[in-house]
Coordinates of C-alpha atoms in Angstrom, one line a residue:
Chain A
X272 CA 57.7 3.6 12.1
X273 CA 54.8 1.1 11.9
X274 CA 55.4 -2.1 13.8
X275 CA 52.7 -4.8 14.3
X276 CA 53.5 -7.8 16.4
X277 CA 51.1 -10.8 16.7
X278 CA 48.0 -8.7 16.1
X279 CA 44.7 -10.6 16.3
X280 CA 41.2 -9.3 15.7
X281 CA 38.0 -11.2 15.8
X282 CA 34.6 -9.9 14.8
X283 CA 31.3 -11.3 15.7
X284 CA 29.4 -11.7 12.5
X285 CA 25.9 -13.0 13.2
X286 CA 26.4 -16.1 15.4
X287 CA 29.9 -17.1 14.3
X288 CA 33.1 -15.3 15.1
X289 CA 35.1 -14.1 12.1
X290 CA 38.9 -13.9 12.6
X291 CA 39.7 -10.8 10.6
X292 CA 43.4 -10.8 11.6
X293 CA 45.5 -13.7 12.8
X294 CA 48.9 -13.2 14.3
X295 CA 49.8 -10.4 11.9
X296 CA 53.4 -9.2 12.0
X297 CA 54.3 -6.2 9.9
X298 CA 57.0 -3.7 9.8
X299 CA 56.7 -0.6 7.6
X300 CA 59.4 2.0 7.3
X301 CA 59.2 5.8 6.7
X302 CA 58.3 6.7 3.1
X303 CA 57.4 3.2 2.0
X304 CA 54.8 2.6 -0.7
X305 CA 53.0 -0.6 -0.2
X306 CA 49.8 -2.2 -1.5
X307 CA 47.6 -4.7 0.3
X308 CA 45.8 -7.1 -1.9
X309 CA 43.7 -10.2 -1.4
X310 CA 40.2 -11.5 -1.8
X311 CA 37.3 -9.7 0.0
X312 CA 37.0 -10.7 3.6
X313 CA 40.7 -11.4 3.9
X314 CA 41.3 -8.7 6.4
X315 CA 42.8 -6.0 4.2
X316 CA 40.6 -3.2 5.4
X317 CA 40.8 -4.4 9.0
X318 CA 44.6 -4.2 8.8
X319 CA 44.3 -0.7 7.4
X320 CA 41.9 0.4 10.1
X321 CA 44.2 -1.1 12.7
X322 CA 47.1 0.9 11.4
X323 CA 44.9 4.0 11.2
X324 CA 44.0 3.6 14.9
X325 CA 40.3 3.2 14.1
X326 CA 40.4 -0.2 15.6
X327 CA 42.1 -1.8 18.5
X328 CA 43.7 -5.3 18.4
X329 CA 42.3 -8.0 20.6
X330 CA 45.8 -9.1 21.3
X331 CA 49.3 -8.3 20.1
X332 CA 50.8 -4.9 19.9
X333 CA 51.0 -2.0 17.5
X334 CA 53.8 0.4 17.9
X335 CA 53.6 3.7 16.0
X336 CA 56.9 5.6 16.3
X337 CA 57.7 3.3 19.1
X338 CA 54.6 4.2 21.1
X339 CA 52.4 1.3 22.2
X340 CA 49.1 2.5 20.7
X341 CA 46.9 -0.4 21.9
X342 CA 46.9 1.0 25.4
X343 CA 46.6 4.7 24.6
X344 CA 43.4 6.4 25.8
X345 CA 40.9 7.3 23.1
X346 CA 41.7 11.0 23.2
X347 CA 45.3 10.4 22.4
X348 CA 44.5 7.9 19.6
X349 CA 42.2 10.6 18.1
X350 CA 45.1 13.1 18.3
X351 CA 47.4 10.6 16.5
X352 CA 44.8 10.1 13.8
X353 CA 44.4 13.8 13.4
X354 CA 48.1 14.6 13.2
X355 CA 49.9 11.6 11.8
X356 CA 47.4 9.8 9.6
X357 CA 45.4 10.7 6.5
X358 CA 42.5 8.5 5.4
X359 CA 41.2 8.1 1.9
X360 CA 38.0 6.0 1.4
X361 CA 36.4 4.3 -1.5
X362 CA 33.2 6.3 -1.1
X363 CA 35.1 9.6 -0.5
X364 CA 33.1 10.5 2.7
X365 CA 32.8 14.2 2.0
X366 CA 30.3 16.1 4.1
X367 CA 27.6 17.1 1.5
X368 CA 26.5 20.4 3.2
X369 CA 30.1 21.8 3.2
X370 CA 32.0 23.2 0.2
X371 CA 35.2 21.5 -1.0
X372 CA 37.2 24.0 0.9
X373 CA 35.3 23.5 4.1
X374 CA 35.6 19.7 3.7
X375 CA 39.4 20.1 3.4
X376 CA 39.5 22.4 6.4
X377 CA 37.6 19.9 8.7
X378 CA 40.6 18.1 10.3
X379 CA 42.2 21.5 11.0
X380 CA 39.0 22.8 12.4
X381 CA 38.8 19.8 14.8
X382 CA 42.4 20.5 15.8
X383 CA 41.5 24.1 16.7
X384 CA 43.5 25.8 14.0
X385 CA 42.3 29.4 13.3
X386 CA 40.1 30.1 10.3
X387 CA 42.8 32.3 8.7
X388 CA 45.5 29.7 9.0
X389 CA 43.4 26.8 7.7
X390 CA 42.0 28.8 4.8
X391 CA 45.6 29.3 3.6
X392 CA 46.5 25.6 4.2
X393 CA 43.3 24.3 2.5
X394 CA 43.8 26.5 -0.6
X395 CA 47.3 25.3 -0.8
X396 CA 46.5 21.6 -0.8
X397 CA 43.5 22.1 -3.1
X398 CA 45.9 23.7 -5.5
X399 CA 48.2 20.7 -5.0
X400 CA 45.5 18.3 -6.2
X401 CA 44.5 20.7 -9.0
X402 CA 41.2 21.8 -7.7
X403 CA 41.9 25.4 -6.7
X404 CA 39.1 26.6 -9.0
X405 CA 36.6 24.3 -7.4
X406 CA 37.1 25.2 -3.8
X407 CA 33.6 26.8 -3.4
X408 CA 31.7 23.9 -5.0
X409 CA 29.6 21.5 -3.0
X410 CA 30.2 17.8 -3.4
X411 CA 27.1 17.3 -5.5
X412 CA 28.6 19.6 -8.1
X413 CA 31.8 17.6 -8.5
X414 CA 32.7 14.5 -10.5
X415 CA 33.9 11.3 -8.8
X416 CA 37.6 12.0 -9.6
X417 CA 37.3 15.5 -8.3
X418 CA 35.6 14.2 -5.1
X419 CA 38.4 11.8 -4.4
X420 CA 41.0 14.6 -5.0
X421 CA 39.1 16.8 -2.4
X422 CA 39.3 13.8 -0.1
X423 CA 43.1 13.5 -0.7
X424 CA 43.5 17.2 0.0
X425 CA 41.6 16.7 3.2
X426 CA 43.8 13.7 4.1
X427 CA 47.0 15.7 3.6
X428 CA 46.0 19.1 4.9
X429 CA 47.4 18.3 8.4
X430 CA 50.7 17.1 6.8
X431 CA 50.5 13.6 8.1
X432 CA 53.3 11.1 7.7
X433 CA 51.1 8.1 6.8
X434 CA 48.5 8.0 4.1
X435 CA 46.0 5.1 4.2
X436 CA 43.9 4.6 1.2
X437 CA 41.1 2.0 1.1
X438 CA 40.2 1.1 -2.5
X439 CA 40.7 4.8 -3.5
X440 CA 39.8 4.1 -7.2
X441 CA 37.1 1.6 -6.5
X442 CA 34.3 4.0 -7.4
X443 CA 36.1 5.7 -10.2
X444 CA 36.4 5.1 -14.0
X445 CA 39.8 4.2 -15.5
X446 CA 41.0 7.7 -16.3
X447 CA 40.0 9.2 -13.0
X448 CA 41.6 6.3 -11.2
X449 CA 44.9 6.9 -13.0
X450 CA 44.8 10.5 -12.0
X451 CA 44.2 9.7 -8.3
X452 CA 47.0 7.1 -8.3
X453 CA 49.5 9.6 -9.8
X454 CA 48.5 12.2 -7.2
X455 CA 49.0 9.6 -4.4
X456 CA 52.4 8.5 -5.9
X457 CA 53.6 12.0 -6.1
X458 CA 52.8 12.5 -2.5
X459 CA 54.8 9.3 -1.7
X460 CA 57.6 10.7 -3.8
X461 CA 57.6 13.7 -1.5
X462 CA 58.2 11.4 1.5
X463 CA 54.8 10.3 2.8
X464 CA 54.3 6.7 3.7
X465 CA 51.6 5.3 1.4
X466 CA 49.6 2.2 2.2
X467 CA 46.8 1.3 -0.2
X468 CA 44.3 -1.5 -0.1
X469 CA 43.1 -2.6 -3.5
X470 CA 42.0 -5.7 -5.4
X471 CA 43.1 -4.3 -8.7
X472 CA 46.2 -6.3 -9.6
X473 CA 47.6 -3.7 -12.0
X474 CA 47.4 -1.0 -9.4
X475 CA 48.7 -3.2 -6.6
X476 CA 51.8 -4.1 -8.7
X477 CA 52.8 -0.5 -9.0
X478 CA 53.7 -0.4 -5.4
X479 CA 57.3 -1.0 -4.4
X480 CA 56.2 -3.4 -1.7
X481 CA 53.2 -5.7 -2.1
X482 CA 51.4 -7.6 0.6
X483 CA 48.9 -10.4 -0.1
X484 CA 46.4 -11.3 2.6
X485 CA 44.3 -14.5 2.8
X486 CA 42.0 -15.4 5.7
X487 CA 43.4 -12.7 8.0
X488 CA 47.0 -13.7 7.5
X489 CA 49.8 -12.1 5.5
X490 CA 50.4 -14.8 2.9
X491 CA 53.0 -13.0 0.9
X492 CA 55.1 -9.9 1.4
X493 CA 57.4 -8.9 -1.5
X494 CA 59.9 -7.3 0.8
X495 CA 60.5 -10.3 3.0
X496 CA 60.9 -12.4 -0.1
X497 CA 63.4 -10.1 -1.7
X498 CA 65.1 -9.8 1.7
X499 CA 65.2 -13.6 1.8
X500 CA 66.6 -13.8 -1.7
X501 CA 69.1 -11.1 -0.8
X502 CA 70.1 -13.1 2.2
X503 CA 70.5 -16.2 0.1
X504 CA 72.7 -14.2 -2.4
X505 CA 75.0 -13.0 0.3
X506 CA 75.5 -16.5 1.8
Chain B
X183 CA 37.9 23.1 18.2
X184 CA 37.1 26.8 18.5
X185 CA 33.7 28.0 19.7
X186 CA 33.2 30.1 16.5
X187 CA 33.9 27.1 14.4
X188 CA 31.4 25.0 16.3
X189 CA 28.7 27.7 15.9
X190 CA 29.4 27.9 12.2
X191 CA 29.4 24.1 11.9
X192 CA 26.0 23.8 13.7
X193 CA 24.7 26.7 11.7
X194 CA 25.4 24.8 8.5
X195 CA 23.6 21.8 9.9
X196 CA 20.5 24.0 10.7
X197 CA 20.5 25.5 7.2
X198 CA 20.7 22.0 5.8
X199 CA 17.8 20.7 7.8
X200 CA 15.5 23.8 7.7
X201 CA 12.2 22.0 8.5
X202 CA 13.6 20.0 11.4
X203 CA 15.3 23.1 12.8
X204 CA 12.2 25.2 12.3
X205 CA 10.0 22.7 14.2
X206 CA 12.5 22.5 17.0
X207 CA 12.8 26.3 17.3
X208 CA 9.1 26.5 17.3
X209 CA 8.7 23.9 20.1
X210 CA 11.3 25.6 22.3
X211 CA 10.0 29.1 21.5
X212 CA 6.4 28.2 22.3
X213 CA 7.5 26.5 25.5
X214 CA 9.6 29.5 26.6
X215 CA 6.8 31.9 25.5
X216 CA 4.1 30.0 27.4
X217 CA 6.1 30.1 30.6
X218 CA 6.6 33.9 30.3
X219 CA 3.1 34.6 29.2
X220 CA 1.4 32.5 31.9
X221 CA 3.5 33.9 34.6
X222 CA 2.8 37.4 33.2
X223 CA -0.9 36.7 33.6
X224 CA -0.3 35.6 37.2
X225 CA 1.8 38.6 37.9
X226 CA -0.8 40.8 36.2
X227 CA -3.5 39.4 38.5
X228 CA -1.3 40.2 41.5
X229 CA -0.7 43.7 40.3
X230 CA -4.4 44.1 39.5
X231 CA -5.3 43.3 43.1
X232 CA -2.6 45.6 44.4
X233 CA -3.9 48.3 42.2
X234 CA -7.5 47.8 43.4
X235 CA -6.4 48.1 47.0
X236 CA -4.3 51.1 46.5
X237 CA -7.1 52.7 44.5
X238 CA -8.7 53.0 47.9
X239 CA -5.8 55.2 48.7
X240 CA -6.3 55.3 52.4
X241 CA -5.3 53.2 55.3
X242 CA -8.2 50.9 56.3
X243 CA -8.8 48.8 59.4
X244 CA -11.7 46.4 59.4
X245 CA -13.2 45.3 62.7
X246 CA -15.1 42.0 62.8
X247 CA -17.1 40.8 65.7
X248 CA -15.8 37.7 67.4
X249 CA -12.3 36.6 68.2
X250 CA -10.2 34.6 65.9
X251 CA -7.5 33.0 68.0
X252 CA -5.1 31.8 65.4
X253 CA -3.4 34.2 63.1
X254 CA -3.7 34.1 59.4
X255 CA -6.5 32.4 57.5
X256 CA -9.8 34.1 56.6
X257 CA -11.3 36.4 59.1
X258 CA -14.6 35.2 60.6
X259 CA -16.7 37.1 58.1
X260 CA -19.9 35.3 59.0
X261 CA -18.7 34.2 62.4
X262 CA -21.0 34.5 65.4
X263 CA -19.7 36.5 68.3
X264 CA -20.5 35.9 71.9
X265 CA -21.2 39.6 72.2
X266 CA -22.5 41.8 69.5
X267 CA -20.4 44.7 68.1
X268 CA -22.7 47.6 68.5
X269 CA -23.2 51.1 67.1
X270 CA -22.1 52.5 70.5
X271 CA -18.8 50.6 70.1
X272 CA -18.4 52.2 66.8
X273 CA -19.1 55.7 68.2
X274 CA -16.5 55.1 70.9
X275 CA -13.9 54.1 68.3
X276 CA -14.5 57.3 66.4
X277 CA -13.2 59.3 69.4
X278 CA -9.7 57.9 69.0
X279 CA -7.6 60.8 67.6
X280 CA -5.8 58.7 64.9
X281 CA -9.1 57.6 63.5
X282 CA -10.4 59.7 60.7
X283 CA -13.7 58.1 60.0
X284 CA -15.7 55.1 61.3
X285 CA -18.4 53.4 59.2
X286 CA -20.4 50.8 61.0
X287 CA -22.1 48.3 58.8
X288 CA -25.2 46.2 59.3
X289 CA -25.8 43.8 56.5
X290 CA -28.8 41.7 55.5
X291 CA -30.8 40.8 52.5
X292 CA -34.2 42.1 51.5
X293 CA -36.5 42.1 48.5
X294 CA -36.3 45.5 46.8
X295 CA -39.3 46.3 44.8
X296 CA -40.5 49.1 42.5
X297 CA -44.1 48.6 41.2
X298 CA -44.0 45.0 40.1
X299 CA -40.2 44.6 39.7
X300 CA -38.6 42.9 42.6
X301 CA -35.0 42.1 43.3
X302 CA -33.5 40.2 46.2
X303 CA -30.5 42.3 47.2
X304 CA -28.0 42.9 49.9
X305 CA -28.9 45.8 52.2
X306 CA -26.0 47.7 53.8
X307 CA -27.0 49.8 56.8
X308 CA -24.3 52.5 57.4
X309 CA -23.6 56.1 58.1
X310 CA -22.5 58.8 55.6
X311 CA -18.9 57.9 56.5
X312 CA -19.1 54.7 54.4
X313 CA -18.9 56.9 51.3
X314 CA -15.7 58.4 52.5
X315 CA -14.1 55.2 53.8
X316 CA -14.9 53.2 50.7
X317 CA -14.4 56.2 48.4
X318 CA -17.9 55.8 46.9
X319 CA -19.4 58.5 44.9
X320 CA -22.9 59.1 43.6
X321 CA -23.5 59.7 39.9
X322 CA -26.9 61.1 40.6
X323 CA -28.5 62.7 43.7
X324 CA -26.7 62.8 47.0
X325 CA -25.2 60.5 49.6
X326 CA -27.0 59.7 52.8
X327 CA -27.9 62.9 54.8
X328 CA -25.9 63.7 58.0
X329 CA -29.0 63.1 60.2
X330 CA -28.8 59.4 59.4
X331 CA -25.7 59.0 61.7
X332 CA -28.1 58.8 64.6
X333 CA -31.6 58.5 63.2
X334 CA -33.6 56.1 61.1
X335 CA -34.8 57.7 57.9
X336 CA -36.7 56.4 54.9
X337 CA -33.9 57.1 52.4
X338 CA -31.5 55.0 50.4
X339 CA -28.7 55.0 47.9
X340 CA -28.9 52.4 45.1
X341 CA -26.0 50.6 43.4
X342 CA -25.7 51.4 39.7
X343 CA -26.7 47.9 38.6
X344 CA -29.6 47.7 41.0
X345 CA -30.9 51.1 39.8
X346 CA -30.7 49.9 36.2
X347 CA -32.6 46.7 37.0
X348 CA -35.3 48.6 38.9
X349 CA -35.7 51.8 36.9
X350 CA -34.0 51.0 33.5
X351 CA -32.9 54.3 32.1
X352 CA -35.6 56.2 33.9
X353 CA -35.1 58.7 36.7
X354 CA -34.7 57.1 40.1
X355 CA -33.9 60.1 42.3
X356 CA -37.0 61.0 44.4
X357 CA -38.8 57.8 43.6
X358 CA -40.1 55.5 46.3
X359 CA -39.0 51.9 46.6
X360 CA -40.1 49.1 48.9
X361 CA -37.3 47.4 50.8
X362 CA -38.7 44.5 52.8
X363 CA -41.7 45.9 54.6
X364 CA -40.6 49.5 54.4
X365 CA -41.0 52.2 51.9
X366 CA -38.0 54.6 51.3
X367 CA -37.1 57.3 48.9
X368 CA -34.1 57.0 46.6
X369 CA -31.7 59.9 47.2
X370 CA -28.7 58.8 45.2
X371 CA -27.2 56.3 42.7
X372 CA -23.7 55.1 43.1
X373 CA -21.1 55.6 40.4
X374 CA -20.5 52.4 38.4
X375 CA -17.5 50.6 39.8
X376 CA -16.1 47.1 39.8
X377 CA -16.0 44.7 42.6
X378 CA -13.7 45.7 45.5
X379 CA -12.7 44.0 48.7
X380 CA -14.9 41.1 47.6
X381 CA -18.2 43.1 47.5
X382 CA -20.0 44.1 44.3
X383 CA -21.4 47.4 45.5
X384 CA -23.3 48.0 42.3
X385 CA -25.7 45.3 43.2
X386 CA -26.5 46.7 46.7
X387 CA -28.6 49.2 48.4
X388 CA -27.3 51.5 51.2
X389 CA -29.7 52.6 53.9
X390 CA -29.2 54.5 57.2
X391 CA -27.7 52.3 59.9
X392 CA -30.6 52.9 62.3
X393 CA -33.1 51.9 59.6
X394 CA -31.2 48.7 58.9
X395 CA -31.3 48.0 62.7
X396 CA -35.0 48.2 62.6
X397 CA -35.4 46.3 59.4
X398 CA -33.3 43.3 60.6
X399 CA -34.3 43.8 64.2
X400 CA -30.7 43.4 65.4
X401 CA -28.3 45.7 67.1
X402 CA -25.3 43.6 66.1
X403 CA -23.0 45.1 63.5
X404 CA -21.7 43.1 60.5
X405 CA -18.4 44.9 60.7
X406 CA -16.9 48.3 61.2
X407 CA -14.7 50.0 58.7
X408 CA -12.2 52.4 60.1
X409 CA -10.2 54.9 58.1
X410 CA -7.1 56.0 59.8
X411 CA -5.6 59.5 59.7
X412 CA -2.7 59.9 57.3
X413 CA 0.0 59.8 60.0
X414 CA -1.7 57.2 62.2
X415 CA 0.4 54.6 64.0
X416 CA -1.3 51.4 63.1
X417 CA -0.3 49.2 66.0
X418 CA -1.0 51.9 68.5
X419 CA -4.5 52.5 67.0
X420 CA -5.2 48.8 67.0
X421 CA -4.3 48.5 70.7
X422 CA -6.5 51.6 71.5
X423 CA -9.4 49.9 69.7
X424 CA -8.9 46.7 71.6
X425 CA -8.7 48.7 74.9
X426 CA -12.0 50.4 74.1
X427 CA -13.6 47.0 73.4
X428 CA -12.2 45.5 76.6
X429 CA -13.6 48.4 78.5
X430 CA -17.0 48.1 76.9
X431 CA -17.3 44.3 76.8
X432 CA -16.5 43.6 80.4
X433 CA -12.8 42.7 79.8
X434 CA -13.4 40.6 76.7
X435 CA -11.4 41.4 73.6
X436 CA -13.9 39.7 71.3
X437 CA -13.2 41.4 68.0
X438 CA -10.8 40.7 65.1
X439 CA -8.9 43.4 63.5
X440 CA -7.7 43.1 59.9
X441 CA -5.7 45.8 58.4
X442 CA -5.7 46.5 54.7
X443 CA -2.0 45.8 54.6
X444 CA -2.6 42.3 56.1
X445 CA -5.3 41.6 53.6
X446 CA -3.1 42.8 50.8
X447 CA -0.2 40.6 52.0
X448 CA -2.3 37.5 52.1
X449 CA -3.7 38.2 48.6
X450 CA -0.2 38.8 47.5
X451 CA 1.0 35.5 48.9
X452 CA -1.9 33.6 47.3
X453 CA -1.3 35.1 43.9
X454 CA 2.5 34.7 44.0
X455 CA 2.1 31.0 44.8
X456 CA -0.4 30.7 42.1
X457 CA 1.9 32.3 39.6
X458 CA 4.7 29.8 40.5
X459 CA 2.3 27.0 40.1
X460 CA 1.3 28.3 36.7
X461 CA 5.0 28.5 35.8
X462 CA 5.5 24.9 36.8
X463 CA 2.6 23.8 34.6
X464 CA 3.9 25.8 31.7
X465 CA 7.4 24.3 32.2
X466 CA 5.9 21.0 31.2
X467 CA 5.7 22.3 27.6
X468 CA 9.5 22.7 27.8
X469 CA 9.8 19.1 28.9
X470 CA 7.8 18.1 25.9
X471 CA 10.2 20.2 23.7
X472 CA 13.1 18.5 25.4
X473 CA 11.7 15.1 24.5
X474 CA 11.2 16.2 21.0
X475 CA 14.9 17.4 20.9
X476 CA 15.9 14.0 22.1
X477 CA 14.0 12.1 19.5
X478 CA 15.1 14.2 16.6
X479 CA 18.7 14.1 17.9
X480 CA 18.6 10.3 18.0
X481 CA 17.3 10.3 14.4
X482 CA 20.0 12.8 13.5
X483 CA 22.7 10.6 15.1
X484 CA 21.7 7.6 13.1
X485 CA 21.4 9.6 9.9
X486 CA 24.8 11.2 10.4
X487 CA 26.6 8.0 11.3
X488 CA 29.0 8.2 8.3
X489 CA 29.8 11.8 9.1
X490 CA 30.5 10.9 12.8
X491 CA 32.7 8.0 11.6
X492 CA 34.5 10.4 9.3
X493 CA 35.0 13.0 12.0
X494 CA 36.5 10.4 14.2
X495 CA 38.8 9.1 11.4
X496 CA 40.1 12.6 10.8
X497 CA 41.0 13.2 14.4
X498 CA 37.8 14.0 16.4
X499 CA 37.8 12.5 19.8
X500 CA 34.7 11.0 21.4
X501 CA 34.6 14.1 23.7
X502 CA 34.6 16.3 20.6
X503 CA 31.8 14.4 19.0
X504 CA 29.7 14.6 22.2
X505 CA 30.5 18.3 22.5
X506 CA 29.3 18.8 18.9
X507 CA 26.0 17.2 19.5
X508 CA 25.4 18.9 22.8
X509 CA 26.4 22.2 21.3
X510 CA 24.0 21.7 18.5
X511 CA 21.1 21.2 21.0
X512 CA 22.1 24.1 23.2
X513 CA 22.5 26.4 20.2
X514 CA 19.1 25.4 19.0
X515 CA 17.5 25.9 22.4
X516 CA 19.2 29.3 22.8
X517 CA 17.9 30.5 19.4
X518 CA 14.4 29.1 20.2
X519 CA 14.5 30.8 23.6
X520 CA 15.4 34.2 22.1
X521 CA 12.5 33.8 19.7
X522 CA 10.2 32.7 22.5
X523 CA 11.2 35.7 24.7
X524 CA 10.7 38.2 21.9
X525 CA 7.3 36.6 21.0
X526 CA 6.2 36.6 24.6
X527 CA 7.2 40.3 25.1
X528 CA 5.3 41.2 21.9
X529 CA 2.2 39.5 23.2
X530 CA 2.5 41.2 26.6
X531 CA 2.9 44.6 25.0
X532 CA -0.1 44.0 22.7
X533 CA -2.3 42.8 25.6
X534 CA -1.2 45.8 27.6
X535 CA -2.4 48.0 24.7
X536 CA -5.7 46.3 24.1
X537 CA -6.5 45.9 27.8
X538 CA -4.9 48.6 29.8
X539 CA -6.9 47.9 32.9
X540 CA -5.1 44.6 33.4
X541 CA -1.5 45.2 34.3
X542 CA 0.0 42.2 32.5
X543 CA 3.7 42.0 33.1
X544 CA 6.3 39.2 33.3
X545 CA 7.7 38.9 36.8
X546 CA 11.4 39.5 36.9
X547 CA 12.2 35.8 37.4
X548 CA 10.1 34.5 34.5
X549 CA 12.5 35.1 31.6
X550 CA 15.6 33.6 33.3
X551 CA 13.5 30.8 34.7
X552 CA 12.0 30.0 31.3
X553 CA 15.3 30.2 29.4
X554 CA 17.1 28.3 32.2
X555 CA 14.6 25.5 32.2
X556 CA 14.7 25.3 28.4
X557 CA 18.5 25.1 28.4
X558 CA 18.5 22.5 31.1
X559 CA 15.9 20.4 29.3
X560 CA 17.9 20.7 26.1
X561 CA 21.1 19.7 27.8
X562 CA 19.5 16.8 29.7
X563 CA 17.6 15.4 26.8
X564 CA 20.5 15.7 24.3
X565 CA 23.0 13.9 26.7
X566 CA 21.8 10.5 25.6
X567 CA 21.9 11.1 21.9
X568 CA 25.3 12.8 22.2
X569 CA 26.7 10.0 24.2
X570 CA 25.4 7.5 21.7
X571 CA 27.1 9.5 18.9
X572 CA 30.4 9.7 20.8
X573 CA 30.3 5.9 21.5
X574 CA 29.9 5.0 17.8
X575 CA 32.6 2.7 16.5
X576 CA 34.3 4.7 13.7
X577 CA 34.8 1.7 11.4
X578 CA 31.2 0.6 11.6
X579 CA 29.9 4.2 11.5
X580 CA 31.9 4.8 8.3
X581 CA 30.1 2.0 6.7
X582 CA 26.8 3.3 8.0
X583 CA 26.4 0.5 10.5
X584 CA 26.6 0.0 14.2
X585 CA 25.3 1.6 17.4
X586 CA 21.7 1.7 18.3
X587 CA 19.0 2.1 15.7
X588 CA 19.5 1.4 12.0
X589 CA 22.7 -0.5 11.2

């Protein structure tokens, strides 16, 4: 469902250009669980943002469900983001003046879903992440792990097919991090495509498919390696 | 996104930033209120003048000596005529059936003295008709006697203020005063009344027209006031008057006729224009409010970068972000306008109570004009911040960087 072909992206950092992505090819199927690892500045987050339609490639193409997204107008990309993609950030990005429930409702509100419908849906997903009792609390009344679970609830309330997590445990302690990972893995088990950027090796190795990036290029991809080995075996 | 959601969303922002919201509401509210209040004052002045004219109650025609060729503009109040307008002209006019009363006026100044108190004052020479035409009443004594229509007599009626200055609280009726080089007896004192038709009658002395003729040694009239009968046809009466003048002045129509309606209309014009000008000046305060909105919105956009980035990441299009920011300004301006309108009305009602003589009232267009201008200013001045918010790059915005200030 995700297909990147020869994607390049260059940022201007100060005076010098930084090539965040170089000729990246990537194929991700429905329901996969993959982790993206690599040193900082290797282009992990850029890759995630590219897949999340927050960024446009300078060259190359990105097909999402066989649709060329790089030429889509901004409105349609926004619609794709709203309906197909859920984001989870390292720093949670909850709106502090809104309650947990209202934060979860936000994507549905932007999509024009009626208050009644989205209340039901938001309660449902909050229950799913175990925060039903905290729905009326504001972010400053919640712990880090709880904040990230609210963020996950928000990411999945529109029932997206892709879940993109950028260092989801980066700001959390060990125990909370474990909880978050198991919530995410449960979602993947239910069929959602999960892609997670992390530089925690233990976490990254839990994924069925692991990608390692260096200097904007995919240096290693466990699937292509196993595929290659499989190919060797059959020969 | 539904309208009700946007209103709730903005309401939460307002509650979160109470001080900022309060200041903006006040700026908009004061702007709207000042437009309404100032135009109410202008409209009040217009109504006041109208009220003053209609207090006269009757239909007046004023005849000035001399011909003014162009229409409009001020009548030649102090103009010189080639041929004087005379008492005989006035008598002839009084024979027109649709004319109810004719009051010829000779005006001049003289020193009015009692004992050693002396005042330089305007002397109006006229007939008893002036009391009817100008609806003057005496508070003490009597008006000029009937004989003064055709004869000079040493009598006078004092304006209230002049009486006070000359006699204090003492009795004036029956006393002798000196006007110029003549002595005359006070027969009446006018009721205190404000200025009307541009003359402060309380500061004047009214003497018989023939006496004034002798005092100022001139047969020329200053003007003639004509009161028309209730059912009089104004244009026909005017042409009759002109015909009489042509007949008496060897074919020349050397007078200017001004009707009360025409005077009222020109006052009306002046004051309506003035009110509009005041409104325009007051609208500047709305412009200031607009600029304030723009500045605070720009600050708000850079403070809420992460939120904007998040909204975009979870499916908000640029158009939606722009709409959110525009909606926020418009909602703020609407609330401020409502507050301003209520405040202005309260002040108008209070002024109306405290000062009932002055008919302060907002003209019909002032509320829509004030609110409309406020909304327009709010929209125009929040376009730029809203556009800036919409143009933010989501990735940079999420990290709190990018776009305009800050970064």
